[in-house]
PDB file of C-alpha atoms and ligand atoms in Angstrom:
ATOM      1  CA  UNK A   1       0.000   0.000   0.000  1.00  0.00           C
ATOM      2  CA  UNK A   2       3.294   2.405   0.930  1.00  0.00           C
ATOM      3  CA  UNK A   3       4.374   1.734  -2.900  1.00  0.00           C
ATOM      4  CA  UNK A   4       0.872   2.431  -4.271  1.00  0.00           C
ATOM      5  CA  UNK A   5       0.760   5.705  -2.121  1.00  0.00           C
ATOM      6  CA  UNK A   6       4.353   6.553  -3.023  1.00  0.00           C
ATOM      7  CA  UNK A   7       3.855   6.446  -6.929  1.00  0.00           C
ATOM      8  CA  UNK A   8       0.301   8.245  -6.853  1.00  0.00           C
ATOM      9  CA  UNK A   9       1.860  11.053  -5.218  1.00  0.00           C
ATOM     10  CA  UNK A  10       5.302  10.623  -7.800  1.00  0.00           C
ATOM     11  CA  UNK A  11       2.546  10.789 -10.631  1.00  0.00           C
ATOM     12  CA  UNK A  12       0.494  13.554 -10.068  1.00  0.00           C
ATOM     13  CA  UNK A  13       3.323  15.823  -8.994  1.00  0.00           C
ATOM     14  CA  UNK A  14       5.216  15.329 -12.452  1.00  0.00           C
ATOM     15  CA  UNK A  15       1.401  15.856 -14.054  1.00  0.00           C
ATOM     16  CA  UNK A  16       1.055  18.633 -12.248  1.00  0.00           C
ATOM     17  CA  UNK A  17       4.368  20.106 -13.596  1.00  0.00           C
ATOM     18  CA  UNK A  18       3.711  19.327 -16.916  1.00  0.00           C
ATOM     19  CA  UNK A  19      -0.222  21.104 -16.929  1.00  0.00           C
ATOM     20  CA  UNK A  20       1.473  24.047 -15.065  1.00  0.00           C
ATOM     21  CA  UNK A  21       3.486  24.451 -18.564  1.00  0.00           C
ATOM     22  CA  UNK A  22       0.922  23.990 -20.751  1.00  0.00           C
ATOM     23  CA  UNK A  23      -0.504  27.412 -22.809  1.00  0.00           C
ATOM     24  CA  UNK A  24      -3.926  27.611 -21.795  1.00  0.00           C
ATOM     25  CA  UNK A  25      -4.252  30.900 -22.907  1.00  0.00           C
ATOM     26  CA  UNK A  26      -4.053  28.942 -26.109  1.00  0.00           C
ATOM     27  CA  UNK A  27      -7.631  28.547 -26.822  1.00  0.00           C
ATOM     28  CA  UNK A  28      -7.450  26.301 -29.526  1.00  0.00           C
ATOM     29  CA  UNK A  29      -5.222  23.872 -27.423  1.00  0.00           C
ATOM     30  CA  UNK A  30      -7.767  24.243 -24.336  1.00  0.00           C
ATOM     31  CA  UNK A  31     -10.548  23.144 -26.805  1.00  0.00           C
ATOM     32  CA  UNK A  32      -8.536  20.398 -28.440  1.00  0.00           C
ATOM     33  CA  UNK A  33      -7.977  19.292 -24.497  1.00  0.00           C
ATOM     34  CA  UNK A  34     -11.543  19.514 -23.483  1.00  0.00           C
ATOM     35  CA  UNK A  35     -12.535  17.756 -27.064  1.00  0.00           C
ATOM     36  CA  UNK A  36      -9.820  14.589 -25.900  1.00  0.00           C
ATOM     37  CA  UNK A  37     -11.613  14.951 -22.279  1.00  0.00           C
ATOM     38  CA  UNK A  38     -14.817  14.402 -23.801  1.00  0.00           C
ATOM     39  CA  UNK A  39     -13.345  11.221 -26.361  1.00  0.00           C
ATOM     40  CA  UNK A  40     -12.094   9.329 -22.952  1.00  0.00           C
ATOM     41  CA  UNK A  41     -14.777  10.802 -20.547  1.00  0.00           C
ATOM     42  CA  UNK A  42     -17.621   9.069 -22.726  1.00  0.00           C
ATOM     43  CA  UNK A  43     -15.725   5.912 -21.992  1.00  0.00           C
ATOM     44  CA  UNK A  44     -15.734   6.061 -17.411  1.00  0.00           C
ATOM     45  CA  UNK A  45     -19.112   4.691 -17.573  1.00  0.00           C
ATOM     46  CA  UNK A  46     -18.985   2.070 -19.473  1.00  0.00           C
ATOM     47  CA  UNK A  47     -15.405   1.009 -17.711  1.00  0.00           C
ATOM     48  CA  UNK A  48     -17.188   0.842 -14.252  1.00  0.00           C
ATOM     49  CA  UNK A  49     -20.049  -0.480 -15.381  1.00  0.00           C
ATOM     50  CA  UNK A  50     -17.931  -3.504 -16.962  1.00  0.00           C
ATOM     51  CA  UNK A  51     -15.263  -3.580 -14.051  1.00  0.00           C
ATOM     52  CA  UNK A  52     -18.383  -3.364 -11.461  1.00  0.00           C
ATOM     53  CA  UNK A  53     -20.438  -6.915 -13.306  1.00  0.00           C
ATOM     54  CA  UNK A  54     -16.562  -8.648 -13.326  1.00  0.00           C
ATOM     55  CA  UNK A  55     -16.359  -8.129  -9.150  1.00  0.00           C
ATOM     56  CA  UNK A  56     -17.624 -10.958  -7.216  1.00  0.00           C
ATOM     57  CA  UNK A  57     -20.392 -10.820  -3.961  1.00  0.00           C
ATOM     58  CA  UNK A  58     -18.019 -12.776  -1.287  1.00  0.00           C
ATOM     59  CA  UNK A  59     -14.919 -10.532  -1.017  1.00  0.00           C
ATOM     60  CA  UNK A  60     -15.294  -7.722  -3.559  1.00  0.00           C
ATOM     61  CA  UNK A  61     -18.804  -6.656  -3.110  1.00  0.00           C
ATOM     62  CA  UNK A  62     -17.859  -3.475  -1.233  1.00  0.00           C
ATOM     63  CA  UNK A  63     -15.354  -2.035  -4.778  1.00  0.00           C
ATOM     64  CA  UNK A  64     -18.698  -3.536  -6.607  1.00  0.00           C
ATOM     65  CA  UNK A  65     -21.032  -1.204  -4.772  1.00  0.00           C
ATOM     66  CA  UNK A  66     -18.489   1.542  -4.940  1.00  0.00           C
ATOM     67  CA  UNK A  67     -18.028   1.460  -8.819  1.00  0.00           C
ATOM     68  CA  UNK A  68     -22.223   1.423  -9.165  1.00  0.00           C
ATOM     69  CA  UNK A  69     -22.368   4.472  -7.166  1.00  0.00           C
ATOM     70  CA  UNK A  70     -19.463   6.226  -8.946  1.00  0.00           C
ATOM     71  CA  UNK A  71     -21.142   5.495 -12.066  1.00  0.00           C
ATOM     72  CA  UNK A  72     -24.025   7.550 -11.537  1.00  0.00           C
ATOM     73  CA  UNK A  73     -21.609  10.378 -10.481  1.00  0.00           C
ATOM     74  CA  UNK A  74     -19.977   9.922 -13.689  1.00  0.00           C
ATOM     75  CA  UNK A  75     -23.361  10.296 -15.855  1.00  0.00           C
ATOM     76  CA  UNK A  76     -23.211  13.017 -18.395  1.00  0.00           C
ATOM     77  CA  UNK A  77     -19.889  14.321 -17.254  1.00  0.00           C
ATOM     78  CA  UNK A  78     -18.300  14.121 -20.820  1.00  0.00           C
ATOM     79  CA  UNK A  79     -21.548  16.815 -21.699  1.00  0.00           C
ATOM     80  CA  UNK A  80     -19.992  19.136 -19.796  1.00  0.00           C
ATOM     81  CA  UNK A  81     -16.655  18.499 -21.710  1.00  0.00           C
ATOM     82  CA  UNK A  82     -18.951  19.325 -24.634  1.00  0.00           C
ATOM     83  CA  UNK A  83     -20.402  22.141 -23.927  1.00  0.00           C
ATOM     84  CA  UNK A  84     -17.024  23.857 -22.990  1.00  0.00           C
ATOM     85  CA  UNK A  85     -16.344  23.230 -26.247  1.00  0.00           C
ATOM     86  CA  UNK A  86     -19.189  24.622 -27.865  1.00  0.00           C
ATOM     87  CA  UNK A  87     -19.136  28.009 -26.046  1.00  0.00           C
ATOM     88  CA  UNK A  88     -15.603  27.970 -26.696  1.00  0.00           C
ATOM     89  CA  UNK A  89     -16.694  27.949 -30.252  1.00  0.00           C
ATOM     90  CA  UNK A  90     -15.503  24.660 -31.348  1.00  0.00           C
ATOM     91  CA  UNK A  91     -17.261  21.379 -33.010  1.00  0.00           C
ATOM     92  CA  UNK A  92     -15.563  18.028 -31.809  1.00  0.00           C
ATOM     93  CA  UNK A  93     -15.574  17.012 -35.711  1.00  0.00           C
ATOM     94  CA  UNK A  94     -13.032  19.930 -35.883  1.00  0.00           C
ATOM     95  CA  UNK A  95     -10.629  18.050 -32.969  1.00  0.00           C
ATOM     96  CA  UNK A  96     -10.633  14.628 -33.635  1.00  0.00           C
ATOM     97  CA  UNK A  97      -9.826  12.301 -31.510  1.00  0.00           C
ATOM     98  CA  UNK A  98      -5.801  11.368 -31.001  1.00  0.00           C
ATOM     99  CA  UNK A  99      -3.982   7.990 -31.379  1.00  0.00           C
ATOM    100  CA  UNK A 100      -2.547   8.958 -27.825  1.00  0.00           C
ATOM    101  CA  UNK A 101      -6.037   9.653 -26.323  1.00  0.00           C
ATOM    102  CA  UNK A 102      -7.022   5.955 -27.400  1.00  0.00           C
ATOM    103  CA  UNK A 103      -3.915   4.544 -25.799  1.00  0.00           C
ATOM    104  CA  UNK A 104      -5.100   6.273 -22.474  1.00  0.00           C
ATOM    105  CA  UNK A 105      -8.602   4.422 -22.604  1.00  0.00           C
ATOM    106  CA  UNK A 106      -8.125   2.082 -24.425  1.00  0.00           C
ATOM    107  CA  UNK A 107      -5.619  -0.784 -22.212  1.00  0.00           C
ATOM    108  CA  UNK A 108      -8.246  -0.385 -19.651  1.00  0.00           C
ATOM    109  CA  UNK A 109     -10.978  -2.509 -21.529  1.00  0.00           C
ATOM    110  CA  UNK A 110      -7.987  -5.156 -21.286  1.00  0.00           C
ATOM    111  CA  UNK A 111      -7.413  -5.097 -18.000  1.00  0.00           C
ATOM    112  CA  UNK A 112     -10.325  -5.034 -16.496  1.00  0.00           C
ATOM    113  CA  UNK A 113     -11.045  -8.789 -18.437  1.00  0.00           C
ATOM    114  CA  UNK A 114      -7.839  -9.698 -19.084  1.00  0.00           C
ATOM    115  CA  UNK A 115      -6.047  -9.064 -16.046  1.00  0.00           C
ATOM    116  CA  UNK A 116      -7.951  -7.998 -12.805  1.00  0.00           C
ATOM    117  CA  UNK A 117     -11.020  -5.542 -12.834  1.00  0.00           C
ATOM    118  CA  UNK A 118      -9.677  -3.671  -9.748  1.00  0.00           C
ATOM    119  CA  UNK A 119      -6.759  -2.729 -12.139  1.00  0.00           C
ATOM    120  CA  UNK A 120      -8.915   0.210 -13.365  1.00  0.00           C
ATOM    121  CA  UNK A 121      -8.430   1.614  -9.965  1.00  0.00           C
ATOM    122  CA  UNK A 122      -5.136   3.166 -10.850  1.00  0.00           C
ATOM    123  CA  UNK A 123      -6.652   5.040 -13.972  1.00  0.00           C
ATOM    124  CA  UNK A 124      -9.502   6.070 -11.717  1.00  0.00           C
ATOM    125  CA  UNK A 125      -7.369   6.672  -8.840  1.00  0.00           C
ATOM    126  CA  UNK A 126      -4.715   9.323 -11.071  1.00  0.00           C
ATOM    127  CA  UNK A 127      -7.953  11.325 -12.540  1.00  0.00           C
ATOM    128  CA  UNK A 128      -9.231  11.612  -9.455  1.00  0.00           C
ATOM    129  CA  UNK A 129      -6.830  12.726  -7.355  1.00  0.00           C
ATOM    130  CA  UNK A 130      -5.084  14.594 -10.165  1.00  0.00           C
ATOM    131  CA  UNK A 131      -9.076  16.302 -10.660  1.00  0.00           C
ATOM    132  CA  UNK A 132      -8.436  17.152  -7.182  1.00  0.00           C
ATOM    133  CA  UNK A 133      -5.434  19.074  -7.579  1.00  0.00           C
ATOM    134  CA  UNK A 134      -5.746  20.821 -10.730  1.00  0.00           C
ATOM    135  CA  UNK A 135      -9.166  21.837 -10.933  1.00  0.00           C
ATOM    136  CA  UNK A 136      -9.309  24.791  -8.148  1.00  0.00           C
ATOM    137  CA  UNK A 137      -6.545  26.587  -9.713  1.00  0.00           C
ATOM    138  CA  UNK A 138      -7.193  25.684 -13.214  1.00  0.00           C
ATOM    139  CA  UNK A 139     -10.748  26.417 -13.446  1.00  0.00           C
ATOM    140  CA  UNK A 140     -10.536  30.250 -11.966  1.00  0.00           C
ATOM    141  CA  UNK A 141      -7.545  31.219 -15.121  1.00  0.00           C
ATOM    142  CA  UNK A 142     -10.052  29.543 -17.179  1.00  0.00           C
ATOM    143  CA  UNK A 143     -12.758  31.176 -16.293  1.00  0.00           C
ATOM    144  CA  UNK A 144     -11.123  34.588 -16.560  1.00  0.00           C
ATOM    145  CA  UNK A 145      -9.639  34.253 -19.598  1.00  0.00           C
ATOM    146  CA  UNK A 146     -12.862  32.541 -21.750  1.00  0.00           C
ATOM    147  CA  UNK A 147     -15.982  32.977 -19.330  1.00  0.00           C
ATOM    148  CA  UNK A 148     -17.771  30.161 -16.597  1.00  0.00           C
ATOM    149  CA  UNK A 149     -19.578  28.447 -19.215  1.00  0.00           C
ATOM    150  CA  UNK A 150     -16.352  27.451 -21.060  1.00  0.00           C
ATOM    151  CA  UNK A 151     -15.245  26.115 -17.730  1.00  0.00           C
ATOM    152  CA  UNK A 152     -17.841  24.058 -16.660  1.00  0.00           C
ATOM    153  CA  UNK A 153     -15.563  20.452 -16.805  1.00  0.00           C
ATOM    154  CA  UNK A 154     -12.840  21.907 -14.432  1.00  0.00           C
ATOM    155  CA  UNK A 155     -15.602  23.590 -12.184  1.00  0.00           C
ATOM    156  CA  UNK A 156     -17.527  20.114 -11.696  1.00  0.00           C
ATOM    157  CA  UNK A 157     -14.458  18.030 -11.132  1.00  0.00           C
ATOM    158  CA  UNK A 158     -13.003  20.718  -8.585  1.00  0.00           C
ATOM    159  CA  UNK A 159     -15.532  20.537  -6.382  1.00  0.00           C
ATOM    160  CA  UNK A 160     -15.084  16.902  -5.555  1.00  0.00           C
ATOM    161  CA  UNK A 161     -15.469  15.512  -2.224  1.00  0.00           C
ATOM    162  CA  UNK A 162     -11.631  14.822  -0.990  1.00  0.00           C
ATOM    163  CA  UNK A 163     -13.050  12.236   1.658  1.00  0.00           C
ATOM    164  CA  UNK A 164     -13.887  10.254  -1.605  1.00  0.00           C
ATOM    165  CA  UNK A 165      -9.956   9.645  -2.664  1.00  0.00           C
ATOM    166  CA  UNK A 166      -9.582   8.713   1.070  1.00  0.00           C
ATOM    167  CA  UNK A 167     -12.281   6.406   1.247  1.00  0.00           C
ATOM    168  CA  UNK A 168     -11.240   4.771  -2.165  1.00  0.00           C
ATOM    169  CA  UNK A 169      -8.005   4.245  -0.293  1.00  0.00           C
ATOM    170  CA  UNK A 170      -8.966   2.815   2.779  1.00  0.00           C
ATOM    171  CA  UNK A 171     -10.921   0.264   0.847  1.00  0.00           C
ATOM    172  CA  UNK A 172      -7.771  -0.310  -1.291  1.00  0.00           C
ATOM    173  CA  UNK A 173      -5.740  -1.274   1.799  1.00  0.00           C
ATOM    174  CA  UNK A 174      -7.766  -4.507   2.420  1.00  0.00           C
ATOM    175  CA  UNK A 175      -6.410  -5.732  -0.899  1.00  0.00           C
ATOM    176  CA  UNK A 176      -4.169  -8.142  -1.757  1.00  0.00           C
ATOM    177  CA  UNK A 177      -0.583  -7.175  -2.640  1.00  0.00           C
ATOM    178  CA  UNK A 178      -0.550  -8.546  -5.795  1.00  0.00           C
ATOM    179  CA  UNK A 179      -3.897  -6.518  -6.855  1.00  0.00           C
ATOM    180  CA  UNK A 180      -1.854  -3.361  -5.067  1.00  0.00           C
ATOM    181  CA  UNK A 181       0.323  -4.152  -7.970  1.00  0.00           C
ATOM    182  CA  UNK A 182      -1.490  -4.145 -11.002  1.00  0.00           C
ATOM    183  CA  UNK A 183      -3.117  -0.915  -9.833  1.00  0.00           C
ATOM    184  CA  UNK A 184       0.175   0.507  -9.370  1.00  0.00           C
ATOM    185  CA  UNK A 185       1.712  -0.419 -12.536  1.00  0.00           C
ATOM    186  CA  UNK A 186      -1.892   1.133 -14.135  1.00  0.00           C
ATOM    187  CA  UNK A 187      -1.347   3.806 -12.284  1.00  0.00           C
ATOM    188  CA  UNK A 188       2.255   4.586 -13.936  1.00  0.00           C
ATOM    189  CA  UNK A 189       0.820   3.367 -17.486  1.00  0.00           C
ATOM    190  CA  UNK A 190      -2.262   5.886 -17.154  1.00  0.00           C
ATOM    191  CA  UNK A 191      -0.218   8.839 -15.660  1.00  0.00           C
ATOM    192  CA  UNK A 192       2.159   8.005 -18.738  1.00  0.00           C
ATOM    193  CA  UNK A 193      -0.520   8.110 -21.581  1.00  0.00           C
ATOM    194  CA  UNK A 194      -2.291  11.439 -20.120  1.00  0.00           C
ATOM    195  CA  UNK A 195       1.116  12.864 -20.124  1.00  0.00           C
ATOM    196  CA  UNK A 196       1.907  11.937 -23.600  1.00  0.00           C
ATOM    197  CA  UNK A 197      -2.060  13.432 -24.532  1.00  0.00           C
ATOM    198  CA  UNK A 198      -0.579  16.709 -22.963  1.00  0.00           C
ATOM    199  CA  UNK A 199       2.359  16.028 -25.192  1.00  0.00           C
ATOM    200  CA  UNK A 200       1.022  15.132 -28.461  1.00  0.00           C
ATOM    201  CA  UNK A 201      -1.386  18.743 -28.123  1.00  0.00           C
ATOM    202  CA  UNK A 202       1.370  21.134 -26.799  1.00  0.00           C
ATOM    203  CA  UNK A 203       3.228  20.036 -29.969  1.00  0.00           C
ATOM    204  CA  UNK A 204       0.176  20.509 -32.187  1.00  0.00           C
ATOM    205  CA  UNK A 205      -0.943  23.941 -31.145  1.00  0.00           C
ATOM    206  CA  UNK A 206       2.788  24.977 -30.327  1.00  0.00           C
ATOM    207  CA  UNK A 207       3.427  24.153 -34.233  1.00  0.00           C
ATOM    208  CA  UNK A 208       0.106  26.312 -35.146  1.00  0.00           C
ATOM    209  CA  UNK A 209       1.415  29.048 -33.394  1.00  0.00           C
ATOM    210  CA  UNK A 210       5.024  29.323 -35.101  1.00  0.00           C
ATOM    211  CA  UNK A 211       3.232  29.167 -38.725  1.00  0.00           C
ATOM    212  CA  UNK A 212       0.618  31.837 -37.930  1.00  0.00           C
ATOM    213  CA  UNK A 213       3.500  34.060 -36.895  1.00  0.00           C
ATOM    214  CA  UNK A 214       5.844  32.968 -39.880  1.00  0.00           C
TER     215      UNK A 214
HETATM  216 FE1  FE2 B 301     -16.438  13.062 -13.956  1.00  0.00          FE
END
C-alpha cells in the first residue's frame, strides 16, 4: 500500500508540472484538451459499469457497490466536456480524436477482463486525485480568460469531495498485494498516456502558433 501511495503522489506531482506548462491561454489547445476529455470521458461509464459486473459478492462486493455508485456520479460528465467546447466555439468534428487519447482508454478494456477488474483503480485513482489538484486553480484562469460556461468540466471536477480519494483508499488497503500491484503499474501506465495526450497537443498547437507568426 506504501508503494501504491508513493507512486500516486510521484505521478500527479510530475502531471502537475507538466499542466502548469501547458498554454492555456491557447484557446485552440484548451478546446482540443476539453474535445480529448470528452473522447475518454464518454468511456468512465462504461469502464465501471464492466469492471463493477466482473467483481464478485463474497470478497469484492464493497469495490462492486463503490463502482455502481461512482457510475451515476460519472453520468453526463463528458456533456460538460462538450459544452465547454461549444461556447468555446468549437465542433468536436473539428478536434478529432488522437492515437494517444485511445492509448489512455483504451488498455483499460484489457485489464479489467484480461487481467484484474480492480486494475482500473489506478486510472480512476490518477484522474481523481489529479481532478483534485488541478481543478481549483485551473478552473478560476479559465474562467477569466474565456468565461464560466467554457469552464464548466474543471468547475464540476473541482468541487469533488476529498473524503472520496480517502475512502477509495482505505478500501484499497484490504487488498491483496498482488492486486496493489497491477493498480500501481496502471497507475504509472495511465499517468504516462495522459502525459503523452498533454504532449502530443502542446506540440500541435505549439506548431500552429510558429506558422501563424511565420
Ligand atoms: Fe467526472
Amino acid at each position: 500500500m506504501k508503494d501504491l501511495q508513493r507512486t500516486l503522489d510521484q505521478e500527479i506531482a510530475s502531471t502537475l508540472e507538466h499542466i502548469q506548462q501547458c498554454d492555456w491561454n491557447n484557446k485552440g489547445f484548451y478546446a482540443d484538451y476539453m474535445a480529448q476529455t470528452f473522447y475518454y470521458v464518454r468511456h468512465s461509464t462504461r469502464l465501471l459499469a464492466l469492471a463493477a459486473s466482473r467483481l464478485n459478492y463474497e470478497d469484492e462486493q464493497s469495490f462492486h457497490l463503490r463502482f455502481i455508485a461512482h457510475l451515476r456520479e460519472e453520468s453526463n460528465h463528458e456533456k460538460l466536456a462538450l459544452n465547454d467546447l461549444k461556447y468555446l466555439g468549437f465542433k468536436k468534428e473539428e478536434l478529432p480524436e488522437l492515437p494517444g487519447t485511445r492509448l489512455f482508454y483504451e488498455p483499460q478494456y484489457y485489464k479489467i477482463e484480461h487481467e484484474h477488474p480492480l486494475a482500473v483503480m489506478g486510472y480512476i485513482l490518477f484522474l481523481e486525485v489529479l481532478a483534485q489538484k488541478v481543478c481549483p486553480s485551473l478552473v478560476e484562469n479559465l474562467a477569466r480568460l474565456y468565461g464560466n460556461r467554457c469552464a464548466t468540466f474543471f468547475h464540476v471536477h473541482g468541487e469533488e469531495d476529498p473524503a472520496h480519494v480517502e475512502a477509495a483508499l482505505s478500501l484499497l488497503s484490504n487488498l491483496k498485494e498482488e492486486e496493489l500491484e497491477s493498480i500501481r503499474l496502471n497507475l504509472i501506465q495511465s499517468a504516462f498516456a495522459y502525459n503523452s495526450v498533454l504532449s502530443a497537443l502542446q506540440s500541435k498547437w505549439d506548431s500552429k502558433l510558429l506558422k501563424k507568426a511565420a
